[in-house]
PDB file of N, CA and C in Angstrom:
ATOM      1  N   MET A   1     170.865  45.957 130.895  1.00  0.00           N
ATOM      2  CA  MET A   1     170.732  46.895 129.804  1.00  0.00           C
ATOM      3  C   MET A   1     170.872  46.183 128.461  1.00  0.00           C
ATOM      4  N   ASP A   2     170.992  44.890 128.468  1.00  0.00           N
ATOM      5  CA  ASP A   2     171.185  44.148 127.233  1.00  0.00           C
ATOM      6  C   ASP A   2     169.916  44.041 126.395  1.00  0.00           C
ATOM      7  N   LYS A   3     168.780  44.495 126.899  1.00  0.00           N
ATOM      8  CA  LYS A   3     167.528  44.419 126.157  1.00  0.00           C
ATOM      9  C   LYS A   3     167.319  45.625 125.249  1.00  0.00           C
ATOM     10  N   TRP A   4     168.039  46.689 125.468  1.00  0.00           N
ATOM     11  CA  TRP A   4     167.823  47.933 124.737  1.00  0.00           C
ATOM     12  C   TRP A   4     169.117  48.401 124.059  1.00  0.00           C
ATOM     13  N   LEU A   5     168.974  48.955 122.891  1.00  0.00           N
ATOM     14  CA  LEU A   5     170.071  49.645 122.229  1.00  0.00           C
ATOM     15  C   LEU A   5     169.702  51.127 122.286  1.00  0.00           C
ATOM     16  N   LEU A   6     170.484  51.908 122.998  1.00  0.00           N
ATOM     17  CA  LEU A   6     170.140  53.302 123.244  1.00  0.00           C
ATOM     18  C   LEU A   6     170.964  54.241 122.373  1.00  0.00           C
ATOM     19  N   ALA A   7     170.305  55.254 121.824  1.00  0.00           N
ATOM     20  CA  ALA A   7     170.996  56.274 121.037  1.00  0.00           C
ATOM     21  C   ALA A   7     170.196  57.564 121.099  1.00  0.00           C
ATOM     22  N   LYS A   8     170.871  58.686 121.008  1.00  0.00           N
ATOM     23  CA  LYS A   8     170.189  59.965 120.940  1.00  0.00           C
ATOM     24  C   LYS A   8     171.069  60.940 120.175  1.00  0.00           C
ATOM     25  N   ALA A   9     170.443  61.983 119.673  1.00  0.00           N
ATOM     26  CA  ALA A   9     171.183  63.000 118.926  1.00  0.00           C
ATOM     27  C   ALA A   9     170.451  64.328 119.039  1.00  0.00           C
ATOM     28  N   SER A  10     171.180  65.388 118.889  1.00  0.00           N
ATOM     29  CA  SER A  10     170.594  66.722 118.908  1.00  0.00           C
ATOM     30  C   SER A  10     171.466  67.611 118.030  1.00  0.00           C
ATOM     31  N   VAL A  11     170.831  68.498 117.291  1.00  0.00           N
ATOM     32  CA  VAL A  11     171.591  69.380 116.407  1.00  0.00           C
ATOM     33  C   VAL A  11     171.199  70.840 116.636  1.00  0.00           C
ATOM     34  N   GLN A  12     172.129  71.691 116.377  1.00  0.00           N
ATOM     35  CA  GLN A  12     171.919  73.130 116.470  1.00  0.00           C
ATOM     36  C   GLN A  12     171.108  73.577 115.253  1.00  0.00           C
ATOM     37  N   GLY A  13     169.999  74.284 115.500  1.00  0.00           N
ATOM     38  CA  GLY A  13     169.155  74.744 114.410  1.00  0.00           C
ATOM     39  C   GLY A  13     169.778  75.882 113.619  1.00  0.00           C
ATOM     40  N   ALA A  14     169.249  76.116 112.422  1.00  0.00           N
ATOM     41  CA  ALA A  14     169.789  77.147 111.522  1.00  0.00           C
ATOM     42  C   ALA A  14     169.783  78.532 112.166  1.00  0.00           C
ATOM     43  N   SER A  15     168.701  78.872 112.866  1.00  0.00           N
ATOM     44  CA  SER A  15     168.635  80.210 113.488  1.00  0.00           C
ATOM     45  C   SER A  15     169.650  80.337 114.621  1.00  0.00           C
ATOM     46  N   HIS A  16     169.929  79.249 115.305  1.00  0.00           N
ATOM     47  CA  HIS A  16     170.928  79.274 116.377  1.00  0.00           C
ATOM     48  C   HIS A  16     172.332  79.409 115.789  1.00  0.00           C
ATOM     49  N   ILE A  17     172.574  78.751 114.688  1.00  0.00           N
ATOM     50  CA  ILE A  17     173.867  78.885 114.017  1.00  0.00           C
ATOM     51  C   ILE A  17     174.067  80.335 113.584  1.00  0.00           C
ATOM     52  N   LYS A  18     173.043  80.897 112.994  1.00  0.00           N
ATOM     53  CA  LYS A  18     173.101  82.274 112.495  1.00  0.00           C
ATOM     54  C   LYS A  18     173.345  83.279 113.626  1.00  0.00           C
ATOM     55  N   SER A  19     172.691  83.059 114.762  1.00  0.00           N
ATOM     56  CA  SER A  19     172.811  84.005 115.877  1.00  0.00           C
ATOM     57  C   SER A  19     173.923  83.654 116.862  1.00  0.00           C
ATOM     58  N   GLY A  20     174.588  82.523 116.638  1.00  0.00           N
ATOM     59  CA  GLY A  20     175.690  82.124 117.511  1.00  0.00           C
ATOM     60  C   GLY A  20     175.248  81.481 118.817  1.00  0.00           C
ATOM     61  N   LEU A  21     173.990  81.052 118.893  1.00  0.00           N
ATOM     62  CA  LEU A  21     173.496  80.399 120.104  1.00  0.00           C
ATOM     63  C   LEU A  21     173.774  78.890 120.034  1.00  0.00           C
ATOM     64  N   PRO A  22     174.012  78.275 121.181  1.00  0.00           N
ATOM     65  CA  PRO A  22     174.224  76.822 121.186  1.00  0.00           C
ATOM     66  C   PRO A  22     172.888  76.092 121.025  1.00  0.00           C
ATOM     67  N   CYS A  23     172.962  74.809 120.791  1.00  0.00           N
ATOM     68  CA  CYS A  23     171.756  73.975 120.807  1.00  0.00           C
ATOM     69  C   CYS A  23     171.227  74.004 122.239  1.00  0.00           C
ATOM     70  N   GLN A  24     169.969  74.367 122.404  1.00  0.00           N
ATOM     71  CA  GLN A  24     169.407  74.509 123.743  1.00  0.00           C
ATOM     72  C   GLN A  24     168.448  73.376 124.094  1.00  0.00           C
ATOM     73  N   ASP A  25     168.457  72.336 123.308  1.00  0.00           N
ATOM     74  CA  ASP A  25     167.602  71.184 123.569  1.00  0.00           C
ATOM     75  C   ASP A  25     168.306  70.260 124.562  1.00  0.00           C
ATOM     76  N   SER A  26     167.524  69.424 125.203  1.00  0.00           N
ATOM     77  CA  SER A  26     168.089  68.482 126.152  1.00  0.00           C
ATOM     78  C   SER A  26     167.347  67.161 126.021  1.00  0.00           C
ATOM     79  N   SER A  27     168.068  66.070 126.218  1.00  0.00           N
ATOM     80  CA  SER A  27     167.417  64.758 126.193  1.00  0.00           C
ATOM     81  C   SER A  27     168.169  63.787 127.081  1.00  0.00           C
ATOM     82  N   ILE A  28     167.417  62.838 127.593  1.00  0.00           N
ATOM     83  CA  ILE A  28     167.971  61.758 128.411  1.00  0.00           C
ATOM     84  C   ILE A  28     167.330  60.474 127.929  1.00  0.00           C
ATOM     85  N   ILE A  29     168.138  59.455 127.738  1.00  0.00           N
ATOM     86  CA  ILE A  29     167.616  58.134 127.416  1.00  0.00           C
ATOM     87  C   ILE A  29     168.405  57.136 128.251  1.00  0.00           C
ATOM     88  N   GLN A  30     167.668  56.327 129.004  1.00  0.00           N
ATOM     89  CA  GLN A  30     168.313  55.365 129.898  1.00  0.00           C
ATOM     90  C   GLN A  30     167.324  54.257 130.220  1.00  0.00           C
ATOM     91  N   THR A  31     167.834  53.224 130.856  1.00  0.00           N
ATOM     92  CA  THR A  31     166.966  52.174 131.377  1.00  0.00           C
ATOM     93  C   THR A  31     167.058  52.214 132.892  1.00  0.00           C
ATOM     94  N   ASN A  32     166.099  51.567 133.529  1.00  0.00           N
ATOM     95  CA  ASN A  32     166.199  51.447 134.978  1.00  0.00           C
ATOM     96  C   ASN A  32     167.241  50.371 135.309  1.00  0.00           C
ATOM     97  N   ASP A  33     167.474  50.150 136.586  1.00  0.00           N
ATOM     98  CA  ASP A  33     168.529  49.213 137.014  1.00  0.00           C
ATOM     99  C   ASP A  33     168.340  47.802 136.468  1.00  0.00           C
ATOM    100  N   SER A  34     167.093  47.344 136.381  1.00  0.00           N
ATOM    101  CA  SER A  34     166.843  45.984 135.907  1.00  0.00           C
ATOM    102  C   SER A  34     166.873  45.894 134.379  1.00  0.00           C
ATOM    103  N   GLY A  35     166.803  47.024 133.697  1.00  0.00           N
ATOM    104  CA  GLY A  35     166.777  47.021 132.242  1.00  0.00           C
ATOM    105  C   GLY A  35     165.409  46.752 131.655  1.00  0.00           C
ATOM    106  N   GLU A  36     164.402  46.643 132.509  1.00  0.00           N
ATOM    107  CA  GLU A  36     163.043  46.346 132.046  1.00  0.00           C
ATOM    108  C   GLU A  36     162.321  47.577 131.494  1.00  0.00           C
ATOM    109  N   TRP A  37     162.678  48.744 131.968  1.00  0.00           N
ATOM    110  CA  TRP A  37     161.978  49.969 131.585  1.00  0.00           C
ATOM    111  C   TRP A  37     162.917  50.910 130.844  1.00  0.00           C
ATOM    112  N   LEU A  38     162.428  51.448 129.745  1.00  0.00           N
ATOM    113  CA  LEU A  38     163.168  52.462 128.986  1.00  0.00           C
ATOM    114  C   LEU A  38     162.612  53.825 129.358  1.00  0.00           C
ATOM    115  N   ILE A  39     163.499  54.731 129.689  1.00  0.00           N
ATOM    116  CA  ILE A  39     163.105  56.091 130.062  1.00  0.00           C
ATOM    117  C   ILE A  39     163.703  57.033 129.026  1.00  0.00           C
ATOM    118  N   ALA A  40     162.845  57.768 128.342  1.00  0.00           N
ATOM    119  CA  ALA A  40     163.289  58.716 127.326  1.00  0.00           C
ATOM    120  C   ALA A  40     162.554  60.033 127.536  1.00  0.00           C
ATOM    121  N   VAL A  41     163.317  61.102 127.687  1.00  0.00           N
ATOM    122  CA  VAL A  41     162.742  62.424 127.924  1.00  0.00           C
ATOM    123  C   VAL A  41     163.457  63.415 127.012  1.00  0.00           C
ATOM    124  N   ALA A  42     162.691  64.275 126.366  1.00  0.00           N
ATOM    125  CA  ALA A  42     163.269  65.315 125.508  1.00  0.00           C
ATOM    126  C   ALA A  42     162.595  66.644 125.816  1.00  0.00           C
ATOM    127  N   SER A  43     163.372  67.702 125.763  1.00  0.00           N
ATOM    128  CA  SER A  43     162.847  69.035 126.007  1.00  0.00           C
ATOM    129  C   SER A  43     163.447  70.006 124.999  1.00  0.00           C
ATOM    130  N   ASP A  44     162.590  70.776 124.383  1.00  0.00           N
ATOM    131  CA  ASP A  44     163.023  71.791 123.429  1.00  0.00           C
ATOM    132  C   ASP A  44     163.256  73.089 124.193  1.00  0.00           C
ATOM    133  N   GLY A  45     164.494  73.536 124.243  1.00  0.00           N
ATOM    134  CA  GLY A  45     164.795  74.793 124.917  1.00  0.00           C
ATOM    135  C   GLY A  45     164.216  75.953 124.130  1.00  0.00           C
ATOM    136  N   ALA A  46     163.445  76.791 124.791  1.00  0.00           N
ATOM    137  CA  ALA A  46     162.827  77.941 124.129  1.00  0.00           C
ATOM    138  C   ALA A  46     163.912  78.971 123.843  1.00  0.00           C
ATOM    139  N   GLY A  47     164.321  79.066 122.595  1.00  0.00           N
ATOM    140  CA  GLY A  47     165.452  79.907 122.208  1.00  0.00           C
ATOM    141  C   GLY A  47     165.342  81.361 122.596  1.00  0.00           C
ATOM    142  N   THR A  48     164.135  81.861 122.777  1.00  0.00           N
ATOM    143  CA  THR A  48     163.970  83.272 123.144  1.00  0.00           C
ATOM    144  C   THR A  48     164.071  83.495 124.647  1.00  0.00           C
ATOM    145  N   ALA A  49     164.043  82.412 125.427  1.00  0.00           N
ATOM    146  CA  ALA A  49     164.128  82.536 126.882  1.00  0.00           C
ATOM    147  C   ALA A  49     165.577  82.754 127.309  1.00  0.00           C
ATOM    148  N   THR A  50     165.754  83.563 128.334  1.00  0.00           N
ATOM    149  CA  THR A  50     167.091  83.909 128.811  1.00  0.00           C
ATOM    150  C   THR A  50     167.898  82.690 129.232  1.00  0.00           C
ATOM    151  N   ARG A  51     167.281  81.748 129.913  1.00  0.00           N
ATOM    152  CA  ARG A  51     167.990  80.572 130.424  1.00  0.00           C
ATOM    153  C   ARG A  51     167.422  79.292 129.819  1.00  0.00           C
ATOM    154  N   ALA A  52     167.184  79.319 128.522  1.00  0.00           N
ATOM    155  CA  ALA A  52     166.540  78.200 127.818  1.00  0.00           C
ATOM    156  C   ALA A  52     167.299  76.890 127.993  1.00  0.00           C
ATOM    157  N   GLU A  53     168.587  76.935 127.838  1.00  0.00           N
ATOM    158  CA  GLU A  53     169.398  75.718 127.938  1.00  0.00           C
ATOM    159  C   GLU A  53     169.337  75.131 129.347  1.00  0.00           C
ATOM    160  N   GLU A  54     169.445  75.985 130.363  1.00  0.00           N
ATOM    161  CA  GLU A  54     169.366  75.526 131.749  1.00  0.00           C
ATOM    162  C   GLU A  54     167.999  74.924 132.051  1.00  0.00           C
ATOM    163  N   GLY A  55     166.944  75.570 131.566  1.00  0.00           N
ATOM    164  CA  GLY A  55     165.587  75.082 131.796  1.00  0.00           C
ATOM    165  C   GLY A  55     165.357  73.724 131.163  1.00  0.00           C
ATOM    166  N   ALA A  56     165.808  73.558 129.932  1.00  0.00           N
ATOM    167  CA  ALA A  56     165.641  72.282 129.235  1.00  0.00           C
ATOM    168  C   ALA A  56     166.401  71.174 129.966  1.00  0.00           C
ATOM    169  N   ASN A  57     167.620  71.457 130.402  1.00  0.00           N
ATOM    170  CA  ASN A  57     168.413  70.464 131.144  1.00  0.00           C
ATOM    171  C   ASN A  57     167.753  70.110 132.470  1.00  0.00           C
ATOM    172  N   PHE A  58     167.263  71.124 133.180  1.00  0.00           N
ATOM    173  CA  PHE A  58     166.634  70.905 134.478  1.00  0.00           C
ATOM    174  C   PHE A  58     165.394  70.023 134.345  1.00  0.00           C
ATOM    175  N   ILE A  59     164.533  70.350 133.406  1.00  0.00           N
ATOM    176  CA  ILE A  59     163.267  69.618 133.292  1.00  0.00           C
ATOM    177  C   ILE A  59     163.483  68.179 132.827  1.00  0.00           C
ATOM    178  N   THR A  60     164.433  67.956 131.926  1.00  0.00           N
ATOM    179  CA  THR A  60     164.670  66.569 131.496  1.00  0.00           C
ATOM    180  C   THR A  60     165.216  65.731 132.655  1.00  0.00           C
ATOM    181  N   LYS A  61     166.125  66.290 133.444  1.00  0.00           N
ATOM    182  CA  LYS A  61     166.672  65.548 134.586  1.00  0.00           C
ATOM    183  C   LYS A  61     165.590  65.234 135.615  1.00  0.00           C
ATOM    184  N   GLN A  62     164.766  66.243 135.939  1.00  0.00           N
ATOM    185  CA  GLN A  62     163.720  66.048 136.936  1.00  0.00           C
ATOM    186  C   GLN A  62     162.692  65.014 136.475  1.00  0.00           C
ATOM    187  N   PHE A  63     162.281  65.109 135.220  1.00  0.00           N
ATOM    188  CA  PHE A  63     161.281  64.196 134.699  1.00  0.00           C
ATOM    189  C   PHE A  63     161.836  62.772 134.611  1.00  0.00           C
ATOM    190  N   ALA A  64     163.087  62.624 134.177  1.00  0.00           N
ATOM    191  CA  ALA A  64     163.709  61.293 134.099  1.00  0.00           C
ATOM    192  C   ALA A  64     163.822  60.667 135.487  1.00  0.00           C
ATOM    193  N   GLU A  65     164.184  61.462 136.484  1.00  0.00           N
ATOM    194  CA  GLU A  65     164.272  60.948 137.853  1.00  0.00           C
ATOM    195  C   GLU A  65     162.911  60.483 138.354  1.00  0.00           C
ATOM    196  N   ALA A  66     161.860  61.236 138.020  1.00  0.00           N
ATOM    197  CA  ALA A  66     160.510  60.856 138.430  1.00  0.00           C
ATOM    198  C   ALA A  66     160.086  59.555 137.748  1.00  0.00           C
ATOM    199  N   LEU A  67     160.407  59.405 136.473  1.00  0.00           N
ATOM    200  CA  LEU A  67     160.071  58.173 135.760  1.00  0.00           C
ATOM    201  C   LEU A  67     160.861  56.982 136.294  1.00  0.00           C
ATOM    202  N   LEU A  68     162.107  57.204 136.646  1.00  0.00           N
ATOM    203  CA  LEU A  68     162.924  56.137 137.234  1.00  0.00           C
ATOM    204  C   LEU A  68     162.319  55.679 138.560  1.00  0.00           C
ATOM    205  N   LYS A  69     161.894  56.625 139.376  1.00  0.00           N
ATOM    206  CA  LYS A  69     161.244  56.302 140.653  1.00  0.00           C
ATOM    207  C   LYS A  69     159.950  55.523 140.406  1.00  0.00           C
ATOM    208  N   LEU A  70     159.169  55.957 139.431  1.00  0.00           N
ATOM    209  CA  LEU A  70     157.927  55.270 139.096  1.00  0.00           C
ATOM    210  C   LEU A  70     158.195  53.845 138.613  1.00  0.00           C
ATOM    211  N   SER A  71     159.240  53.655 137.829  1.00  0.00           N
ATOM    212  CA  SER A  71     159.559  52.307 137.336  1.00  0.00           C
ATOM    213  C   SER A  71     159.867  51.364 138.496  1.00  0.00           C
ATOM    214  N   LYS A  72     160.534  51.872 139.525  1.00  0.00           N
ATOM    215  CA  LYS A  72     160.840  51.051 140.702  1.00  0.00           C
ATOM    216  C   LYS A  72     159.555  50.651 141.424  1.00  0.00           C
ATOM    217  N   GLU A  73     158.616  51.592 141.521  1.00  0.00           N
ATOM    218  CA  GLU A  73     157.333  51.291 142.161  1.00  0.00           C
ATOM    219  C   GLU A  73     156.555  50.246 141.354  1.00  0.00           C
ATOM    220  N   LEU A  74     156.539  50.399 140.045  1.00  0.00           N
ATOM    221  CA  LEU A  74     155.768  49.490 139.203  1.00  0.00           C
ATOM    222  C   LEU A  74     156.340  48.078 139.204  1.00  0.00           C
ATOM    223  N   GLU A  75     157.652  47.955 139.374  1.00  0.00           N
ATOM    224  CA  GLU A  75     158.257  46.619 139.405  1.00  0.00           C
ATOM    225  C   GLU A  75     157.857  45.829 140.647  1.00  0.00           C
ATOM    226  N   THR A  76     157.384  46.505 141.672  1.00  0.00           N
ATOM    227  CA  THR A  76     156.980  45.800 142.908  1.00  0.00           C
ATOM    228  C   THR A  76     155.498  45.442 142.892  1.00  0.00           C
ATOM    229  N   LYS A  77     154.777  45.877 141.851  1.00  0.00           N
ATOM    230  CA  LYS A  77     153.342  45.615 141.779  1.00  0.00           C
ATOM    231  C   LYS A  77     153.031  44.687 140.618  1.00  0.00           C
ATOM    232  N   ARG A  78     151.995  43.905 140.790  1.00  0.00           N
ATOM    233  CA  ARG A  78     151.564  43.003 139.734  1.00  0.00           C
ATOM    234  C   ARG A  78     150.781  43.772 138.665  1.00  0.00           C
ATOM    235  N   PRO A  79     150.836  43.320 137.409  1.00  0.00           N
ATOM    236  CA  PRO A  79     150.012  43.957 136.380  1.00  0.00           C
ATOM    237  C   PRO A  79     148.541  43.953 136.802  1.00  0.00           C
ATOM    238  N   GLY A  80     147.872  45.032 136.545  1.00  0.00           N
ATOM    239  CA  GLY A  80     146.475  45.162 136.943  1.00  0.00           C
ATOM    240  C   GLY A  80     146.305  45.871 138.261  1.00  0.00           C
ATOM    241  N   SER A  81     147.367  45.922 139.068  1.00  0.00           N
ATOM    242  CA  SER A  81     147.281  46.624 140.363  1.00  0.00           C
ATOM    243  C   SER A  81     147.780  48.061 140.249  1.00  0.00           C
ATOM    244  N   TRP A  82     148.194  48.438 139.062  1.00  0.00           N
ATOM    245  CA  TRP A  82     148.715  49.786 138.863  1.00  0.00           C
ATOM    246  C   TRP A  82     147.600  50.789 138.997  1.00  0.00           C
TER     247      TRP A  82
END
């Protein structure tokens, strides 16, 4: 992981502050085990949806896991064979 400096941030929007809703966005930033691949996923929780926060968290986790799996596959193949 020494090849990447990772950081992320998320803030509660003005309408969420006004209505008392939490920040419903979700993000994941990580590298694969070898540190060769950076995986960054962000999802904007739809504030009008009943389970917006859960949906945003679910989709970012699922997508990050899929990208991590793909990075492992790509590391076993030579460039051009993708």
